[in-house]
XYZ file of C-alpha atoms in Angstrom:
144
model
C -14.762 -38.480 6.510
C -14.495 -35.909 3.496
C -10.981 -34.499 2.468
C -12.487 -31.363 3.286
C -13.525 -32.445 7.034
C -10.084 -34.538 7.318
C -7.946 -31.190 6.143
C -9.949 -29.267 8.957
C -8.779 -31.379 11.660
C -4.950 -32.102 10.511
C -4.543 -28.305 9.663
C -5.346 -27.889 13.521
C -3.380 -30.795 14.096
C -0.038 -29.659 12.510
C -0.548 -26.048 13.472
C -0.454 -28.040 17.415
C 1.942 -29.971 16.645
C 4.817 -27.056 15.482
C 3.645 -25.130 17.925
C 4.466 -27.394 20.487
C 7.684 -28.000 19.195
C 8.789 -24.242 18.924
C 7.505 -23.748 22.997
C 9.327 -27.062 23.983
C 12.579 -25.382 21.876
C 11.882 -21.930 23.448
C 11.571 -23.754 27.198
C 14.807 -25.203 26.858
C 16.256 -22.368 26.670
C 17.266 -23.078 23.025
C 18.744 -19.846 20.863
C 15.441 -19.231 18.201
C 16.212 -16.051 15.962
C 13.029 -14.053 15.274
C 12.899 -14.299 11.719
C 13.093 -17.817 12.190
C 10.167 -18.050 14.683
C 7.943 -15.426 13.156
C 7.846 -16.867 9.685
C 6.978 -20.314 11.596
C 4.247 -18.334 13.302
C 3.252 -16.594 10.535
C 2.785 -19.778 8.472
C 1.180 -21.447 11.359
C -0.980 -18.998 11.374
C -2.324 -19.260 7.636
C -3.057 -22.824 7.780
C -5.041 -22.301 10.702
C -6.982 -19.433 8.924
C -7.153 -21.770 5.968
C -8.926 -24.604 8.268
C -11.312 -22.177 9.843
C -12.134 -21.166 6.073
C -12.869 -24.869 5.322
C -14.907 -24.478 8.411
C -16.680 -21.650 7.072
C -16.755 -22.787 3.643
C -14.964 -19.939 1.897
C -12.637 -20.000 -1.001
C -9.254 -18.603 -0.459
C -7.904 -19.280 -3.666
C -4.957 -16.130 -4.610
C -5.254 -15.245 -1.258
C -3.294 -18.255 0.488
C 0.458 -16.401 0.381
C -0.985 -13.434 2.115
C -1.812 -13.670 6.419
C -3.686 -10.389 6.403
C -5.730 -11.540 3.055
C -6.691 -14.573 4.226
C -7.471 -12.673 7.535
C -9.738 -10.381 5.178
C -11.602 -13.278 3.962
C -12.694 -14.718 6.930
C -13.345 -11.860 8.409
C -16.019 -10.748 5.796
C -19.496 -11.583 7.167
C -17.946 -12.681 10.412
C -16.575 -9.807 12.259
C -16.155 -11.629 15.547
C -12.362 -12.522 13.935
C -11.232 -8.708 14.101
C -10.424 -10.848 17.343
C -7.475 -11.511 15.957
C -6.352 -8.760 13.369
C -3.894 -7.360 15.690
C -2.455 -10.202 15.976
C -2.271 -11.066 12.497
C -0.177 -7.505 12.285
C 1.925 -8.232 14.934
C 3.612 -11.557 13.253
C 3.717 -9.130 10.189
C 5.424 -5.937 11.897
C 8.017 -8.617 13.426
C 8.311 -9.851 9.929
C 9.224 -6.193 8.567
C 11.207 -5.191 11.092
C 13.419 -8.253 10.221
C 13.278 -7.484 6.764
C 13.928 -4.232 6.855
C 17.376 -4.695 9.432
C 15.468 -2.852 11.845
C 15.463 -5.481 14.812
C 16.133 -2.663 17.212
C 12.414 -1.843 16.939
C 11.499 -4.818 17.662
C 9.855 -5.544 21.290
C 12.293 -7.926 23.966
C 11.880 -11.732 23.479
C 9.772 -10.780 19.779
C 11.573 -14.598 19.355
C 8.954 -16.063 21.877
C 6.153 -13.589 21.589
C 5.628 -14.395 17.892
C 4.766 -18.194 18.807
C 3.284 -17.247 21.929
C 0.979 -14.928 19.226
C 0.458 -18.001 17.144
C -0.716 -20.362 20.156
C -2.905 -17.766 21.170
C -4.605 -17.733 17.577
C -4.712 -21.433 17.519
C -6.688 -21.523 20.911
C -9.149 -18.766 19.563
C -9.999 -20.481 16.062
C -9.845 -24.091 17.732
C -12.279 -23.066 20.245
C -14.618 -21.501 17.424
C -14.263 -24.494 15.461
C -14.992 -26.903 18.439
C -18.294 -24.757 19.614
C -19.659 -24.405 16.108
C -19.275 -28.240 15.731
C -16.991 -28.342 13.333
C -14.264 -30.728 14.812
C -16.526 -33.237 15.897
C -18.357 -33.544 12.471
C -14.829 -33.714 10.771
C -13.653 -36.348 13.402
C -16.844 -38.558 12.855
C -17.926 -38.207 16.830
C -21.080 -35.706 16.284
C -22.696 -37.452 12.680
C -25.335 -39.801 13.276
């Protein structure tokens, strides 16, 4: 298995496996500030872009601080992902609001919604990924 194929599954992996962690937090009722959880989400969310890149083969070099760039560049020539723009913006408006001290426009339970928002990315680009063949190449099951 290439580095390449290798970083596409374990980018999908880890992006699982803190998302898992954050709902089990969230489910047991523990106290999760927003800006904690949406930066979490929001970084979740650009290694996940990052491994559907690799899946894509695109470069994202200058681009990997920035969700909504990296957004841009997978979105280019593959406009199915406008899927998930909005909620690319979302995790970013939480992130301003926060920012900004202005946590009074922010919706009720923004905590959870920003890492429900991430799990729901994670299940779009992992299902892309696993119907274009991608995930079973990188794990070895599909070459031969």
């Amino acid at each position: 298995m290439s580095d390449e194929q290798s970083s596409i599954v374990e980018r999908f992996e880890r992006s699982d496996d803190a998302l898992r962690d954050w709902e089990r937090r969230i489910n047991v009722g523990e106290e999760v500030d927003v800006w904690d959880s949406t930066n979490a989400a929001i970084d979740i969310l650009k290694d996940l872009i990052k491994a559907y890149l690799l899946v894509l083969d695109r470069e994202w070099e200058g681009t990997e601080d920035d969700l909504l760039a990296l957004w841009k560049v997978a979105v280019k020539k593959n406009p199915s992902l406008n899927t998930i723009r909005d909620n690319c913006r979302e995790l970013i408006y939480y992130y301003n609001c926060v920012d900004m001290d202005r946590r009074d426009a922010l919706p009720e339970n923004a905590h959870k919604q920003a890492i429900r928002t991430a799990r729901h990315v994670y299940l779009y680009l992992r299902t892309r990924a696993e119907e274009s063949g991608a995930l079973e190449k990188a794990q070895g099951l599909g070459a031969g």
